[in-house]
PDB file of C-alpha atoms in Angstrom:
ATOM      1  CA  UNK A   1      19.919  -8.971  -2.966  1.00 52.00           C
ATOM      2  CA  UNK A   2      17.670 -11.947  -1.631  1.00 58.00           C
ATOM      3  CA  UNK A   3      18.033 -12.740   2.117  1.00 53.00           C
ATOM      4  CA  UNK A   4      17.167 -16.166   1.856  1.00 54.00           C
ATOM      5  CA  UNK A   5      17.286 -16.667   5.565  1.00 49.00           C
ATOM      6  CA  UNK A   6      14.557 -14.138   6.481  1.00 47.00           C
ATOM      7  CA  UNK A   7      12.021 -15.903   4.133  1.00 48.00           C
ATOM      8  CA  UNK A   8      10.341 -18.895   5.096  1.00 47.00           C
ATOM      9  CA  UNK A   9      11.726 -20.838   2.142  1.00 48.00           C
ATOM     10  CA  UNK A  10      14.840 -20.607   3.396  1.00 49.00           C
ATOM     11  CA  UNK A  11      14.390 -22.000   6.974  1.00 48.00           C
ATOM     12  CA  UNK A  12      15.558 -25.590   7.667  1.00 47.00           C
ATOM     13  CA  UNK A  13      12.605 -27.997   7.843  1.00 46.00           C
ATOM     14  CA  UNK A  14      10.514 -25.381   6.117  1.00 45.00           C
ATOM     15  CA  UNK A  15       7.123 -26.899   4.381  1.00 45.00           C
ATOM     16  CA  UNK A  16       6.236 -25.475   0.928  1.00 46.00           C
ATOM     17  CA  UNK A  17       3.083 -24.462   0.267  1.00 43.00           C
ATOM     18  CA  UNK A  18       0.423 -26.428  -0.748  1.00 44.00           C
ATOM     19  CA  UNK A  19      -0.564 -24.612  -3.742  1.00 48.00           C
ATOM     20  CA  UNK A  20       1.311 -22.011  -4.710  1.00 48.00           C
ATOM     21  CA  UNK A  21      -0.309 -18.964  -5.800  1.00 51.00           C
ATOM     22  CA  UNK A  22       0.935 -15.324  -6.507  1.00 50.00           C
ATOM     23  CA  UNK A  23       2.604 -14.976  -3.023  1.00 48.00           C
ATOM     24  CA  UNK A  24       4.375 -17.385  -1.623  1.00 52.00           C
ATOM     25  CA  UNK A  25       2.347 -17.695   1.713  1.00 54.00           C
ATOM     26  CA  UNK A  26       0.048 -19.972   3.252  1.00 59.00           C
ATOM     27  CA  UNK A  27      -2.401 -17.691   5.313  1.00 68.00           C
ATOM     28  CA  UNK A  28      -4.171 -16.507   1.955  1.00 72.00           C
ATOM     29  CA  UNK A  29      -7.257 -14.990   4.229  1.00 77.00           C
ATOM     30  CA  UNK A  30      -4.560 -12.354   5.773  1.00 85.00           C
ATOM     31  CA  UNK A  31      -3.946  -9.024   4.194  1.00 90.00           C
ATOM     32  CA  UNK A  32      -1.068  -8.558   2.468  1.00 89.00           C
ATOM     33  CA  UNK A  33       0.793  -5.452   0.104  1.00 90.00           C
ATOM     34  CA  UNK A  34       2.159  -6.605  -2.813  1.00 88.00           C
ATOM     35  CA  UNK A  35       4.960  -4.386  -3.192  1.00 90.00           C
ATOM     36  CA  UNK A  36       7.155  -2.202  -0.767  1.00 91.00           C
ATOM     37  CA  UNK A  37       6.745   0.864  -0.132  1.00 91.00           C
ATOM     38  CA  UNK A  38       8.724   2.562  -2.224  1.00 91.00           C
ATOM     39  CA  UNK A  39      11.170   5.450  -0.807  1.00 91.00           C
ATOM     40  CA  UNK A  40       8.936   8.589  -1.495  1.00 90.00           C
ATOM     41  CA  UNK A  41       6.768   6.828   0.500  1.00 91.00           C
ATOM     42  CA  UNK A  42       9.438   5.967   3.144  1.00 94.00           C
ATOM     43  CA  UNK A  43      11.103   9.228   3.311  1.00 95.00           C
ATOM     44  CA  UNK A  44       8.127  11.095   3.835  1.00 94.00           C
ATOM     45  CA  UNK A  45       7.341   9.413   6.414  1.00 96.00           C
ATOM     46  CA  UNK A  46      10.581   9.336   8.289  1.00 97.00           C
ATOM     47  CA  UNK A  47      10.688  13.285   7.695  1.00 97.00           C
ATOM     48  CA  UNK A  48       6.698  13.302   9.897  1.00 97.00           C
ATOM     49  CA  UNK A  49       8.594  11.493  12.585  1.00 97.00           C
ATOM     50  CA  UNK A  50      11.737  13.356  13.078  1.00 98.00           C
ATOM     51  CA  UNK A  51       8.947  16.261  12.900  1.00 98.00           C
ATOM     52  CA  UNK A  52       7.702  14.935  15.742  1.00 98.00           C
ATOM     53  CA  UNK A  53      10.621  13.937  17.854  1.00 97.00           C
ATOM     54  CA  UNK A  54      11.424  17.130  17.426  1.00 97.00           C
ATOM     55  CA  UNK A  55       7.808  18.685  18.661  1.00 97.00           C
ATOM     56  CA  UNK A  56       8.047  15.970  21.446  1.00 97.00           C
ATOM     57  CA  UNK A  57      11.596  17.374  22.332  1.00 97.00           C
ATOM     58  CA  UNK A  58      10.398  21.013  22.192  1.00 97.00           C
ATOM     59  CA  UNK A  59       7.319  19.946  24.740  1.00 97.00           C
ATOM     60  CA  UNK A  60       9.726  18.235  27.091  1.00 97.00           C
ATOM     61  CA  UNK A  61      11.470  22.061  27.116  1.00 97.00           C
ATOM     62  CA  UNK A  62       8.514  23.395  27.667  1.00 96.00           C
ATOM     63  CA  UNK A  63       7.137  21.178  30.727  1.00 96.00           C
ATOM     64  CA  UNK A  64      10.603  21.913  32.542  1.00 96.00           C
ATOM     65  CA  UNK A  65      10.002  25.640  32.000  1.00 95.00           C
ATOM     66  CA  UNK A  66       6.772  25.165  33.775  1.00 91.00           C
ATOM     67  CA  UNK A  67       4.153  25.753  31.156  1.00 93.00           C
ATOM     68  CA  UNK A  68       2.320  22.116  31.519  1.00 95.00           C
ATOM     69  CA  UNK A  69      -0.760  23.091  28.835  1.00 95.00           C
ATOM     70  CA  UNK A  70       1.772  24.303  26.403  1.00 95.00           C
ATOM     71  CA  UNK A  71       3.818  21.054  26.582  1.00 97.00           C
ATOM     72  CA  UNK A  72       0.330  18.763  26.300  1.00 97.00           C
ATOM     73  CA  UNK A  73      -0.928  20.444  23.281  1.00 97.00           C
ATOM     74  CA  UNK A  74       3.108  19.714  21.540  1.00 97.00           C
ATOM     75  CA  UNK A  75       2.745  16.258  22.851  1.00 97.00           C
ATOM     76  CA  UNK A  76      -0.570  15.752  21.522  1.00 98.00           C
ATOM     77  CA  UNK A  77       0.326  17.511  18.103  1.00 97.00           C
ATOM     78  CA  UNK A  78       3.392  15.191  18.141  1.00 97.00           C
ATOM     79  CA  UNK A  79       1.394  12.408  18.965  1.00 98.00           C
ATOM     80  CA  UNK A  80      -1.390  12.808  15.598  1.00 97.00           C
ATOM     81  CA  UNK A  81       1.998  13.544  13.367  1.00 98.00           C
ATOM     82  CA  UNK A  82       3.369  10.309  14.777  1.00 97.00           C
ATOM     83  CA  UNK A  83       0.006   8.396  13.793  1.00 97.00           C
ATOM     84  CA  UNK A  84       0.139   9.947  10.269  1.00 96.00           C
ATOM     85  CA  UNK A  85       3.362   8.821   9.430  1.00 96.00           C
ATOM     86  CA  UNK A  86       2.366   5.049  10.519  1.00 95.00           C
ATOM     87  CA  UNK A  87      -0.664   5.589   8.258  1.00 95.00           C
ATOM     88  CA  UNK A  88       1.379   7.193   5.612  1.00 94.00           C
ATOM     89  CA  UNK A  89       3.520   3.635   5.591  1.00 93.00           C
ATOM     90  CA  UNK A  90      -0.098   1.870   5.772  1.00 93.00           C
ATOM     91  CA  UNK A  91      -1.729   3.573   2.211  1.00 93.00           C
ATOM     92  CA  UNK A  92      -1.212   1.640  -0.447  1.00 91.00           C
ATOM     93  CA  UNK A  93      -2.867  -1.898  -2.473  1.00 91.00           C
ATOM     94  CA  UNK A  94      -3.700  -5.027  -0.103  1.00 92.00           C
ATOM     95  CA  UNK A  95      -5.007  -7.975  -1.220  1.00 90.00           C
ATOM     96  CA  UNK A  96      -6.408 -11.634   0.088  1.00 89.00           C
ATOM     97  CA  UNK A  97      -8.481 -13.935  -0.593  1.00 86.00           C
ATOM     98  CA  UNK A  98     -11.429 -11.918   0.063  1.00 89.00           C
ATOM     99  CA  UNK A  99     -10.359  -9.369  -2.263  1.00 90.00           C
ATOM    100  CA  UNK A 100      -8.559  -5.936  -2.937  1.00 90.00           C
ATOM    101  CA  UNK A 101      -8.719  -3.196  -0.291  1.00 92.00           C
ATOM    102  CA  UNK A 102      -7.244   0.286  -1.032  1.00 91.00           C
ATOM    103  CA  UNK A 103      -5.706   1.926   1.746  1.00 93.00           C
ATOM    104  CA  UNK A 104      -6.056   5.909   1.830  1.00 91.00           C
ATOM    105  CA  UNK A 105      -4.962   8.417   4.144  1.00 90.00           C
ATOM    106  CA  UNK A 106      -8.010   9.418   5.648  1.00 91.00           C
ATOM    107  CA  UNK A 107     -10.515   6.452   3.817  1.00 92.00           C
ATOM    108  CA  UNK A 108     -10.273   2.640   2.887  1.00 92.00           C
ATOM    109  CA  UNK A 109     -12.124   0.715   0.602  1.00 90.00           C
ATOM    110  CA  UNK A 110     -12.284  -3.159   0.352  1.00 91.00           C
ATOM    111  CA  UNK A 111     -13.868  -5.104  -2.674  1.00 90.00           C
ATOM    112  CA  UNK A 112     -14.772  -8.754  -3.055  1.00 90.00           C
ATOM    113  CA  UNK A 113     -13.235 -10.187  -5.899  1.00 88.00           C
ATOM    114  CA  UNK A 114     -16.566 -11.570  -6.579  1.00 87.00           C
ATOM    115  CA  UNK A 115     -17.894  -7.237  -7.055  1.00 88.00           C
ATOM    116  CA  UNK A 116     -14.548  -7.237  -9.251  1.00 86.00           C
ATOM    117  CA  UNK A 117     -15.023  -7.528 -13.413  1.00 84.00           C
ATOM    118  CA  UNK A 118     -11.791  -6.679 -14.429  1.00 84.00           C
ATOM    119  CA  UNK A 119      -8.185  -5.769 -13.111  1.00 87.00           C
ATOM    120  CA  UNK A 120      -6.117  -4.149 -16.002  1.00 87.00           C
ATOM    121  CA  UNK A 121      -3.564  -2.026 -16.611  1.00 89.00           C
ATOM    122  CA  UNK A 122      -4.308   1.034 -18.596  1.00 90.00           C
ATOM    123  CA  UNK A 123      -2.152   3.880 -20.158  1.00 92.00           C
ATOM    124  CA  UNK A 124      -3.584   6.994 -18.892  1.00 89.00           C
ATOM    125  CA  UNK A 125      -2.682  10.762 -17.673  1.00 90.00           C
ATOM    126  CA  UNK A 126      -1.537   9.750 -14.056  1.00 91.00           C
ATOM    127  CA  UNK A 127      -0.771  12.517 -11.690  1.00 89.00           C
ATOM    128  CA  UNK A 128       2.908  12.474 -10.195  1.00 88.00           C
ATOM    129  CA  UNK A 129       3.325  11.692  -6.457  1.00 82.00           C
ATOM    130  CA  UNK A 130      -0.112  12.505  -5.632  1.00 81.00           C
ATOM    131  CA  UNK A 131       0.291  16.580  -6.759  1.00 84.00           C
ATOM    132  CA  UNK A 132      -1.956  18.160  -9.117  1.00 87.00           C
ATOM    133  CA  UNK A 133       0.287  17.975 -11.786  1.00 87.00           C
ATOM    134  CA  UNK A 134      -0.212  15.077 -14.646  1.00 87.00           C
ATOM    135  CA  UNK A 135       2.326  13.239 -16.811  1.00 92.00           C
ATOM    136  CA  UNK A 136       1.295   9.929 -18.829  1.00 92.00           C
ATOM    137  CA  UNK A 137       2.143   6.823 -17.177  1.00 92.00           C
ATOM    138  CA  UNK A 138       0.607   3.426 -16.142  1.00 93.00           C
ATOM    139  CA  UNK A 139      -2.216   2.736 -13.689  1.00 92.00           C
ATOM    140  CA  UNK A 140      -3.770  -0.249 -12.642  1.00 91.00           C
ATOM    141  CA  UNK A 141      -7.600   0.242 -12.447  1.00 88.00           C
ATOM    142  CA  UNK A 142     -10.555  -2.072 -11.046  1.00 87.00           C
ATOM    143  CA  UNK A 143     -13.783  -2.264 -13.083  1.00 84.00           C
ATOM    144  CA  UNK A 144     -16.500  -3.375 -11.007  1.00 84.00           C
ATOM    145  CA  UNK A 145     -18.950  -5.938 -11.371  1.00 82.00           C
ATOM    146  CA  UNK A 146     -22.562  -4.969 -12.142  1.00 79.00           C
ATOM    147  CA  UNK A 147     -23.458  -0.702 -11.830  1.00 69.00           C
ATOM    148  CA  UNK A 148     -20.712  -0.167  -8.920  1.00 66.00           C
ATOM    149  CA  UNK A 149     -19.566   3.216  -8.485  1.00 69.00           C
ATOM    150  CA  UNK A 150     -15.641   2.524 -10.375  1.00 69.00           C
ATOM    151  CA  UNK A 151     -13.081   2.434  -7.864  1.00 76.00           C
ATOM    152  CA  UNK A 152     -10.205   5.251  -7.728  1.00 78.00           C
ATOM    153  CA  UNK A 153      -6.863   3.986  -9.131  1.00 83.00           C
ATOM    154  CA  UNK A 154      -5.032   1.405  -7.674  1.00 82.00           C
ATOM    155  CA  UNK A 155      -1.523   2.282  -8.544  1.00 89.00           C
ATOM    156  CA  UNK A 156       0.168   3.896 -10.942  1.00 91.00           C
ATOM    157  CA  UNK A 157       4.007   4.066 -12.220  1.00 91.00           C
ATOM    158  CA  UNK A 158       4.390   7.727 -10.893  1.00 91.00           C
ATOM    159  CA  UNK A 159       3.179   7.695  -7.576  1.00 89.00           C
ATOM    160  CA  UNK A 160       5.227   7.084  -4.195  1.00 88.00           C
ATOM    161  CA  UNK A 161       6.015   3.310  -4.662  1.00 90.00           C
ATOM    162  CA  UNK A 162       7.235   3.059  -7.546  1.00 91.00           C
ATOM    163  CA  UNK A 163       8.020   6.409  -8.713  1.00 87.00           C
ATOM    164  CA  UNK A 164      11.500   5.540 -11.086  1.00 87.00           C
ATOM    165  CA  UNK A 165      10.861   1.766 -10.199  1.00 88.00           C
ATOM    166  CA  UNK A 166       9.137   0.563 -13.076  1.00 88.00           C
ATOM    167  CA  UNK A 167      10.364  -3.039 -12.668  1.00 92.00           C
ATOM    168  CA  UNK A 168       8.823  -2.802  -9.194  1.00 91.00           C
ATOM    169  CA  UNK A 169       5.260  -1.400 -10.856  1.00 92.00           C
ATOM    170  CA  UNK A 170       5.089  -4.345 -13.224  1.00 92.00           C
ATOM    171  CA  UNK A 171       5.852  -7.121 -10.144  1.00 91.00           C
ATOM    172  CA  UNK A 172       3.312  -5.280  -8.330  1.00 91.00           C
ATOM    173  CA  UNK A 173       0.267  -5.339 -11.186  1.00 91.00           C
ATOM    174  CA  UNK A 174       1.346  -8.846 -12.071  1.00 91.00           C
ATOM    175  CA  UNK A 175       0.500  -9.990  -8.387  1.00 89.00           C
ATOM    176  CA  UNK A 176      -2.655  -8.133  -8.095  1.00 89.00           C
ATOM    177  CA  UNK A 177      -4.242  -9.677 -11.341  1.00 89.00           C
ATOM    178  CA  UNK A 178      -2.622 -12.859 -10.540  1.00 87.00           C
ATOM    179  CA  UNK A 179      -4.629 -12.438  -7.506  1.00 86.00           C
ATOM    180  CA  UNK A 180      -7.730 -11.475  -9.207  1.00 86.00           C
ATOM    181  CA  UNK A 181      -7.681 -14.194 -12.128  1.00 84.00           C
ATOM    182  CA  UNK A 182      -6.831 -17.089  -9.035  1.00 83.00           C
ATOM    183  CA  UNK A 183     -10.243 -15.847  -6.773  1.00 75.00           C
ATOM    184  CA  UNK A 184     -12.051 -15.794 -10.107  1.00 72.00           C
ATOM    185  CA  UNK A 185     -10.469 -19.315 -11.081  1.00 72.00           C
ATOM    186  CA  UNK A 186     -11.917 -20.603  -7.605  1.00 65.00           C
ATOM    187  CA  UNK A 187     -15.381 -18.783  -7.795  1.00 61.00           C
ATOM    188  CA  UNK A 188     -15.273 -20.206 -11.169  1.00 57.00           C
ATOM    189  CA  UNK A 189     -14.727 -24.032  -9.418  1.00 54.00           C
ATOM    190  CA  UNK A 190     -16.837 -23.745  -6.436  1.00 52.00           C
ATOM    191  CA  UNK A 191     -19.954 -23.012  -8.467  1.00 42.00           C
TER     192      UNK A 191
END
């Protein structure tokens, strides 16, 4: 259901932008994910923090029954399962005008558009929410310019996001190589 009022569209007095592009924003230099994250994604990470309200709840018992070490080490386990779920919500596909950064749990990696050849979507074994296990599906892969080491795959159909959102996986790859065809477009005009 659109909200119309929680978009800037929808605001009273609200400017359209300039040229529109494949998000509706002005600020093209700022990051921004394509997609939302989907509820894998979500409920994983809202199962890390009531983990840790839970360990944070177990250290406050354990501070009143005087052991102070005990309850720091809970509150500082609490405290790294806390920042894991926030970067948990963070991994995913980002994209500006300076190009395509993938977000990992432990490692990101940001690419130029101009380092970027290609952005296509490829059918391919994918593997299913990040396990071992592979099914075929969809993936959207980068090819890079020139003898760049290829990056990992950006998304595919079967991972958290968009795991039984396939509508949702196709908005998503549109944006990216609408993304990647408008920077080339520019590089393209600027030359």
């Amino acid at each position: 259901m659109p909200l119309p009022f929680m978009t800037a569209a929808g605001q009273t007095g609200a400017a359209e932008p300039a040229e529109p592009g494949p998000l509706p924003h002005d600020a093209r230099e700022h990051w921004r994910r394509p997609y939302r994250p989907g509820p894998w994604r979500v409920g994983g990470a809202a199962v890390l923090l009531l983990l840790a309200s839970y360990m944070l709840f177990s250290a406050l018992i354990i501070a009143l029954a005087g052991s102070v070490p005990g309850a720091l080490v809970c509150v500082g386990a609490g405290l790294v399962v806390i920042a894991l779920s926030l970067r948990l919500l963070r991994v995913g596909v980002w994209v500006s005008a300076y190009g395509v950064r993938q977000v990992g749990l432990l490692k990101t990696v940001t690419v130029r558009w101009s380092e970027v050849a290609a952005v296509r979507t490829v059918q391919q074994p994918v593997r299913w929410l990040g396990l071992p296990r592979t099914v075929q599906g969809q993936a959207l892969t980068v090819v890079r310019a020139g003898n760049g080491e290829p990056l990992r795959t950006l998304l595919t159909d079967h991972n958290a996001d968009f795991l039984a959102r396939p509508e949702a996986f196709d908005r998503a790859t549109d944006v990216i190589e609408g993304w990647a065809a408008e920077s080339w477009a520019g590089a393209g005009a600027g030359m």
